[in-house]
Coordinates of C-alpha atoms and ligand atoms in Angstrom, one line a residue:
Chain Z
X1 CA -0.3 0.1 -0.4
X2 CA 0.9 3.3 -1.0
X3 CA 0.9 6.2 2.1
X4 CA -2.9 8.0 1.1
X5 CA -3.0 11.4 -0.4
X6 CA -2.8 14.5 2.0
X7 CA -5.7 16.3 2.9
X8 CA -4.0 19.3 4.9
X9 CA -1.1 20.8 5.9
X10 CA -0.3 18.3 8.7
X11 CA -0.9 15.3 6.6
X12 CA 1.2 16.6 4.4
X13 CA 4.1 17.3 6.5
X14 CA 3.8 13.7 8.4
X15 CA 3.6 12.1 4.9
X16 CA 6.4 13.6 3.5
X17 CA 8.8 13.1 6.8
X18 CA 7.5 9.5 6.4
X19 CA 8.8 9.3 3.3
X20 CA 12.1 10.9 3.8
X21 CA 12.9 11.1 8.0
X22 CA 14.1 14.2 9.1
X23 CA 15.1 14.7 12.5
X24 CA 13.3 17.9 14.6
X25 CA 11.1 20.3 13.5
X26 CA 7.6 21.6 14.2
X27 CA 4.6 19.8 12.8
X28 CA 2.0 22.6 11.4
X29 CA -1.5 22.5 12.5
X30 CA -4.1 20.8 10.8
X31 CA -6.5 23.5 9.4
X32 CA -9.5 20.3 9.2
X33 CA -10.4 17.5 11.1
X34 CA -10.3 15.5 8.1
X35 CA -6.1 16.5 7.6
X36 CA -6.2 15.6 11.7
X37 CA -7.6 12.2 11.0
X38 CA -5.3 11.2 8.2
X39 CA -2.5 11.7 9.5
X40 CA -3.5 10.2 13.0
X41 CA -4.5 7.3 10.7
X42 CA -1.2 7.1 8.3
X43 CA 1.1 7.4 11.7
X44 CA -0.7 4.6 13.3
X45 CA -0.5 3.0 10.0
X46 CA 2.9 2.3 10.9
X47 CA 2.4 0.5 12.9
X48 CA 0.2 -2.1 11.3
X49 CA 1.2 -2.9 8.0
X50 CA 3.1 -0.1 6.8
X51 CA 3.7 1.4 3.3
X52 CA 5.9 1.0 0.3
X53 CA 6.4 4.7 0.1
X54 CA 7.1 5.4 3.8
X55 CA 10.6 4.6 5.8
X56 CA 10.6 1.7 8.0
X57 CA 12.4 3.2 10.8
X58 CA 10.7 6.3 11.2
X59 CA 7.7 4.2 12.6
X60 CA 9.9 5.1 16.2
X61 CA 11.6 8.4 15.1
X62 CA 10.6 10.6 18.3
X63 CA 9.5 13.8 16.1
X64 CA 7.1 11.5 14.3
X65 CA 6.0 9.9 17.7
X66 CA 5.4 13.7 19.5
X67 CA 3.1 14.1 16.2
X68 CA 0.9 11.1 17.2
X69 CA 0.7 11.9 20.8
X70 CA -0.3 15.3 20.1
X71 CA -2.9 14.0 17.7
X72 CA -4.4 11.0 20.2
X73 CA -4.4 13.0 23.3
X74 CA -6.9 15.5 20.8
X75 CA -8.7 12.7 20.5
X76 CA -9.1 11.1 23.6
X77 CA -10.3 14.4 25.4
X78 CA -12.9 14.4 22.0
X79 CA -14.1 10.9 22.9
X80 CA -14.0 11.8 26.7
X81 CA -16.1 14.8 26.4
X82 CA -19.0 13.0 24.5
X83 CA -19.3 10.4 26.9
X84 CA -21.7 10.9 29.7
X85 CA -19.9 8.9 32.6
X86 CA -20.3 5.8 34.9
X87 CA -22.4 5.2 38.0
X88 CA -19.9 5.3 41.1
X89 CA -20.3 1.3 41.2
X90 CA -20.7 -1.1 38.2
X91 CA -21.3 -4.0 40.1
X92 CA -23.0 -6.1 36.6
X93 CA -20.4 -5.2 33.8
X94 CA -22.6 -7.2 31.2
X95 CA -25.6 -6.0 32.3
X96 CA -24.4 -2.5 32.2
X97 CA -22.9 -3.0 28.9
X98 CA -26.1 -4.0 27.7
X99 CA -27.2 -0.6 29.0
X100 CA -25.1 1.2 27.0
X101 CA -26.0 -0.4 23.9
X102 CA -29.9 -0.2 24.3
X103 CA -29.1 3.7 24.8
X104 CA -28.3 3.8 21.6
X105 CA -30.4 5.7 19.5
X106 CA -28.1 6.3 16.6
X107 CA -29.8 5.4 13.0
X108 CA -29.0 1.8 11.7
X109 CA -27.4 1.6 8.5
X110 CA -28.1 -2.4 8.8
X111 CA -32.3 -1.0 8.7
X112 CA -31.5 1.4 5.7
X113 CA -29.1 -1.9 3.3
X114 CA -32.2 -4.3 4.7
X115 CA -34.9 -2.0 2.9
X116 CA -33.9 0.4 0.8
X117 CA -30.5 0.9 0.2
X118 CA -29.2 1.0 -3.6
X119 CA -26.6 -1.1 -4.9
X120 CA -24.2 2.2 -4.9
X121 CA -24.6 2.8 -1.3
X122 CA -24.3 -0.7 -0.1
X123 CA -21.4 -0.7 -2.3
X124 CA -20.2 2.8 -0.6
X125 CA -21.3 1.2 2.9
X126 CA -18.2 -1.6 2.0
X127 CA -15.5 0.9 1.0
X128 CA -15.9 2.5 4.0
X129 CA -15.9 -0.5 6.2
X130 CA -13.2 -2.3 4.5
X131 CA -10.2 0.2 6.1
X132 CA -11.2 -1.9 8.5
X133 CA -12.8 -4.7 7.9
X134 CA -9.4 -6.0 5.8
X135 CA -7.4 -5.9 9.2
X136 CA -10.4 -6.9 11.1
X137 CA -9.3 -7.8 14.7
X138 CA -6.0 -6.7 14.7
X139 CA -6.2 -3.6 16.8
X140 CA -7.3 -5.8 19.4
X141 CA -4.5 -7.9 19.3
X142 CA -2.5 -5.3 20.5
X143 CA -4.3 -5.5 23.9
X144 CA -3.6 -9.3 25.0
X145 CA -0.6 -8.6 26.2
X146 CA -2.3 -5.4 28.4
X147 CA -4.5 -7.7 30.3
X148 CA -4.5 -9.9 33.4
X149 CA -5.0 -14.3 33.5
X150 CA -8.9 -15.0 32.3
X151 CA -9.4 -11.9 30.6
X152 CA -6.5 -13.1 28.4
X153 CA -7.7 -16.5 27.8
X154 CA -11.0 -15.1 27.3
X155 CA -9.9 -12.1 24.2
X156 CA -7.4 -14.9 22.6
X157 CA -9.9 -18.0 22.4
X158 CA -12.5 -15.1 21.1
X159 CA -9.2 -13.8 18.8
X160 CA -8.2 -17.3 17.6
X161 CA -11.9 -17.5 15.9
X162 CA -11.6 -13.9 14.4
X163 CA -8.8 -15.3 12.4
X164 CA -10.4 -18.1 11.7
X165 CA -8.7 -20.8 14.1
X166 CA -5.8 -21.2 12.1
X167 CA -7.1 -21.4 8.6
X168 CA -6.3 -17.8 6.4
X169 CA -9.7 -19.2 4.3
X170 CA -11.9 -18.5 7.2
X171 CA -9.9 -15.3 8.3
X172 CA -12.8 -12.7 8.9
X173 CA -10.9 -9.9 7.2
X174 CA -10.4 -12.4 4.4
X175 CA -13.3 -13.6 3.9
X176 CA -14.5 -9.7 3.7
X177 CA -11.7 -9.6 0.8
X178 CA -13.2 -12.3 -1.2
X179 CA -16.7 -10.5 -0.5
X180 CA -15.0 -7.0 -1.8
X181 CA -13.8 -8.8 -5.0
X182 CA -16.8 -10.6 -5.5
X183 CA -19.1 -7.3 -5.0
X184 CA -16.4 -5.5 -8.0
X185 CA -14.2 -3.5 -5.3
X186 CA -10.8 -3.9 -4.9
X187 CA -9.6 -6.0 -2.0
X188 CA -6.0 -4.5 -1.6
X189 CA -5.3 -3.8 2.2
X190 CA -5.8 0.0 2.6
X191 CA -7.0 -0.1 -1.1
X192 CA -10.0 2.9 -0.4
X193 CA -8.3 5.2 2.2
X194 CA -8.3 8.1 0.0
X195 CA -12.7 8.0 -0.1
X196 CA -12.9 7.7 4.1
X197 CA -14.9 9.8 5.2
X198 CA -13.4 11.5 8.6
X199 CA -15.8 9.5 10.1
X200 CA -14.7 6.4 9.3
X201 CA -11.1 7.3 10.0
X202 CA -11.8 8.7 13.5
X203 CA -13.5 5.0 14.0
X204 CA -10.7 3.0 13.2
X205 CA -8.4 6.1 15.0
X206 CA -10.1 4.9 18.4
X207 CA -9.7 1.5 17.6
X208 CA -5.5 1.4 17.1
X209 CA -5.5 3.8 19.4
X210 CA -7.5 1.9 22.7
X211 CA -5.9 -1.6 21.1
X212 CA -2.1 -0.1 21.6
X213 CA -2.4 1.8 25.1
X214 CA -2.0 -0.1 28.0
X215 CA -3.6 2.4 29.9
X216 CA -6.8 2.0 27.9
X217 CA -7.3 -1.4 28.2
X218 CA -10.8 -1.2 29.8
X219 CA -12.1 0.7 27.4
X220 CA -10.6 -1.9 24.5
X221 CA -12.5 -5.0 26.0
X222 CA -15.4 -2.7 26.4
X223 CA -15.3 -1.1 22.4
X224 CA -15.1 -4.8 21.9
X225 CA -17.9 -6.0 23.6
X226 CA -20.2 -3.1 22.5
X227 CA -18.9 -3.6 19.2
X228 CA -20.0 -7.3 19.0
X229 CA -23.1 -6.8 20.7
X230 CA -24.0 -4.7 18.1
X231 CA -23.5 -7.3 15.7
X232 CA -25.4 -10.4 15.4
X233 CA -29.0 -8.2 14.5
X234 CA -27.4 -6.1 12.1
X235 CA -25.2 -8.8 10.6
X236 CA -28.7 -10.7 10.0
X237 CA -30.5 -7.5 8.5
X238 CA -27.2 -7.3 6.1
X239 CA -27.9 -10.4 4.7
X240 CA -31.4 -10.2 3.6
X241 CA -30.2 -6.3 2.7
X242 CA -27.6 -8.0 0.2
X243 CA -30.1 -10.8 -1.1
X244 CA -32.8 -8.1 -1.9
X245 CA -29.9 -6.6 -4.5
X246 CA -28.8 -9.8 -6.2
X247 CA -25.5 -9.4 -3.4
X248 CA -25.9 -13.3 -2.1
X249 CA -22.3 -14.2 -3.2
X250 CA -19.2 -14.3 -0.3
X251 CA -20.4 -10.6 0.9
X252 CA -22.7 -12.4 2.3
X253 CA -21.3 -15.1 3.4
X254 CA -19.6 -12.7 5.2
X255 CA -22.3 -11.4 7.5
X256 CA -24.0 -14.5 7.7
X257 CA -20.5 -15.9 9.5
X258 CA -21.1 -13.1 11.8
X259 CA -24.4 -13.9 13.0
X260 CA -23.4 -17.0 14.2
X261 CA -19.8 -15.9 15.6
X262 CA -20.7 -13.1 16.8
X263 CA -23.6 -14.5 19.3
X264 CA -20.6 -16.1 21.2
X265 CA -18.3 -13.4 20.6
X266 CA -20.6 -11.0 22.6
X267 CA -21.0 -13.1 25.1
X268 CA -17.0 -14.2 25.7
X269 CA -16.6 -10.6 25.1
X270 CA -18.9 -9.3 27.9
X271 CA -18.7 -11.9 30.8
X272 CA -15.1 -13.6 30.0
X273 CA -12.9 -10.4 28.7
X274 CA -14.9 -7.3 30.4
X275 CA -16.5 -9.4 34.0
X276 CA -13.2 -10.7 34.6
X277 CA -11.4 -7.6 34.2
X278 CA -13.3 -5.4 35.9
X279 CA -13.5 -8.2 38.9
X280 CA -9.7 -8.1 38.8
X281 CA -9.2 -4.3 37.9
X282 CA -12.0 -2.5 39.5
X283 CA -10.9 0.6 38.3
X284 CA -11.1 -0.5 35.0
X285 CA -15.2 -0.6 35.5
X286 CA -15.9 2.3 34.1
X287 CA -13.6 2.3 31.4
X288 CA -15.3 -0.5 30.0
X289 CA -18.6 1.3 29.9
X290 CA -16.3 4.4 28.2
X291 CA -15.0 2.1 25.8
X292 CA -18.2 0.9 25.1
X293 CA -19.7 3.7 24.9
X294 CA -17.1 5.3 22.2
X295 CA -18.0 2.1 19.9
X296 CA -21.6 2.9 19.8
X297 CA -20.8 6.6 19.7
X298 CA -18.1 6.5 16.6
X299 CA -21.0 3.9 14.4
X300 CA -23.1 6.4 15.3
X301 CA -21.9 9.0 13.9
X302 CA -20.7 7.1 10.8
X303 CA -24.2 6.2 10.1
X304 CA -25.6 9.6 10.5
X305 CA -22.9 10.8 7.8
X306 CA -23.9 8.3 5.7
X307 CA -27.4 8.8 5.8
X308 CA -27.5 11.9 5.6
X309 CA -25.1 11.8 1.9
X310 CA -27.2 10.1 0.8
X311 CA -30.3 11.9 1.7
X312 CA -31.8 9.0 3.3
X313 CA -31.0 10.3 7.6
Chain U
X1 CA 12.0 -20.7 54.6
X2 CA 10.1 -19.2 51.7
X3 CA 6.3 -19.2 51.1
X4 CA 4.7 -20.0 47.9
X5 CA 2.7 -17.9 46.4
X6 CA -1.3 -18.8 45.5
X7 CA -1.7 -19.0 42.4
X8 CA -5.4 -19.9 42.1
X9 CA -6.6 -22.5 39.9
X10 CA -9.4 -21.5 37.6
X11 CA -12.8 -22.2 36.8
X12 CA -13.2 -23.4 32.8
X13 CA -16.4 -25.1 32.0
X14 CA -17.3 -26.8 28.6
X15 CA -20.5 -26.1 28.9
X16 CA -22.2 -22.4 30.4
X17 CA -26.1 -21.4 30.3
X18 CA -26.0 -17.9 29.6
X19 CA -29.2 -16.5 31.8
X20 CA -31.5 -15.1 29.3
X21 CA -29.1 -16.3 26.9
X22 CA -27.6 -19.4 24.9
X23 CA -25.9 -22.5 26.1
X24 CA -21.8 -21.8 25.6
X25 CA -20.4 -25.2 24.3
X26 CA -16.7 -25.4 24.0
X27 CA -14.5 -27.8 22.0
X28 CA -17.5 -29.5 20.2
X29 CA -16.9 -31.1 16.7
X30 CA -20.5 -31.4 15.4
X31 CA -24.0 -30.5 17.1
X32 CA -27.4 -33.0 16.5
X33 CA -30.4 -30.4 16.0
X34 CA -33.7 -31.5 16.8
X35 CA -34.7 -32.4 13.3
X36 CA -31.7 -34.9 13.3
X37 CA -29.4 -33.4 11.0
X38 CA -25.3 -33.0 12.1
X39 CA -23.6 -29.8 11.9
X40 CA -20.3 -29.2 11.6
X41 CA -18.6 -27.3 14.2
X42 CA -15.4 -25.4 13.2
X43 CA -15.5 -22.7 15.7
X44 CA -13.8 -22.9 18.9
X45 CA -17.1 -22.1 20.8
X46 CA -20.7 -22.1 19.8
X47 CA -23.7 -21.1 21.4
X48 CA -26.8 -22.9 21.2
X49 CA -29.8 -22.2 21.2
X50 CA -32.0 -22.3 24.5
X51 CA -35.4 -20.0 23.2
X52 CA -35.7 -21.3 20.3
X53 CA -36.5 -18.8 18.4
X54 CA -33.5 -18.2 16.4
X55 CA -33.8 -19.0 12.3
X56 CA -30.3 -20.6 12.1
X57 CA -31.5 -23.5 14.8
X58 CA -29.6 -25.7 17.2
X59 CA -27.3 -22.4 16.9
X60 CA -28.1 -19.3 18.6
X61 CA -28.1 -16.1 16.4
X62 CA -29.0 -13.0 18.9
X63 CA -32.6 -13.4 18.5
X64 CA -32.9 -14.1 22.5
X65 CA -32.3 -10.2 22.8
X66 CA -35.6 -9.2 21.0
X67 CA -38.0 -11.4 22.8
X68 CA -39.6 -10.1 26.1
X69 CA -38.3 -11.7 29.3
X70 CA -39.8 -13.7 31.3
Ligands
FES1 S1 -30.8 -18.6 22.7 FE1 -30.1 -17.1 21.2 S2 -31.8 -16.7 19.3 FE2 -32.3 -18.6 20.8

């Protein structure tokens, strides 16, 4: 993959510095949110698969880490400001997670796909989703070493299934790639990053940040739980919508796989990962709920942006 | 003399009945449904439907979440 197109002065600076690392100097301020999002996305990507036109050793360059840090601080502040907060005592973590998910009143992309979406809209949705789905589960793998024994074992059990139980053909990201090809889209890693809305990038950046920072481990697994808890029913609607549009090949199979898989994953995430973490590290209980809130909030923002652009809000 | 630290042995049951939810089953390789069909299982843990309302019995598809609790 090559680096994305810059969207303003900051991302231009980041892309130039990643191509040819030079020490020192000050990053310009982003002129827009979009510029900030793509800059942070690009910096994070250096810790996943990287870019063919970036210098590999720029990943850990102090000047690049400084920019990454600044952007992450701003992102975390944004996310925390939106969160209404948790009760002082969280006695039952799975129930509290259910309450966070139930309070979500954002619009549903899956409902739209099931009933009304055009093929073009569905393809646009896949292009947006592909930014994450082609590396599905990867951000959560960072979290494994941050956890105590029970939640760690449970997360590995869940991730093992995400990665196809060792069979590359069943790996979820690979199932998605095959779905992309089948609907006539490009399946290479990062193919549609230049088309990604800032809402898509922010959702990915938040996930990478939660995954990489040990301090944010509770929020990371809370995000995972909310993600899995809001997957089975929407995945079924996606299967129905794709069938309605005559797209019932591998992409429908991808969503179909998520119905049964995520019926398991949501329980593992809420009970075996989040609840045991909160038991072992009680200060993480509120953080878990912060992560869950962030997941549904960022999803709702992306859904609103897409539906508005389709005039379907 | 040094005292040995306590290292807990955790419960890790193969079958877990989830309140208001499915039954989780670890390590199964096949499951027979009520109609006699045998389904291959390829994931480490499966959720078997207990509410009988799933659209893909014998597996849970999350439908239990939208039916009122008794
Ligand atoms: S127990 Fe989940 S659908 Fe029946």
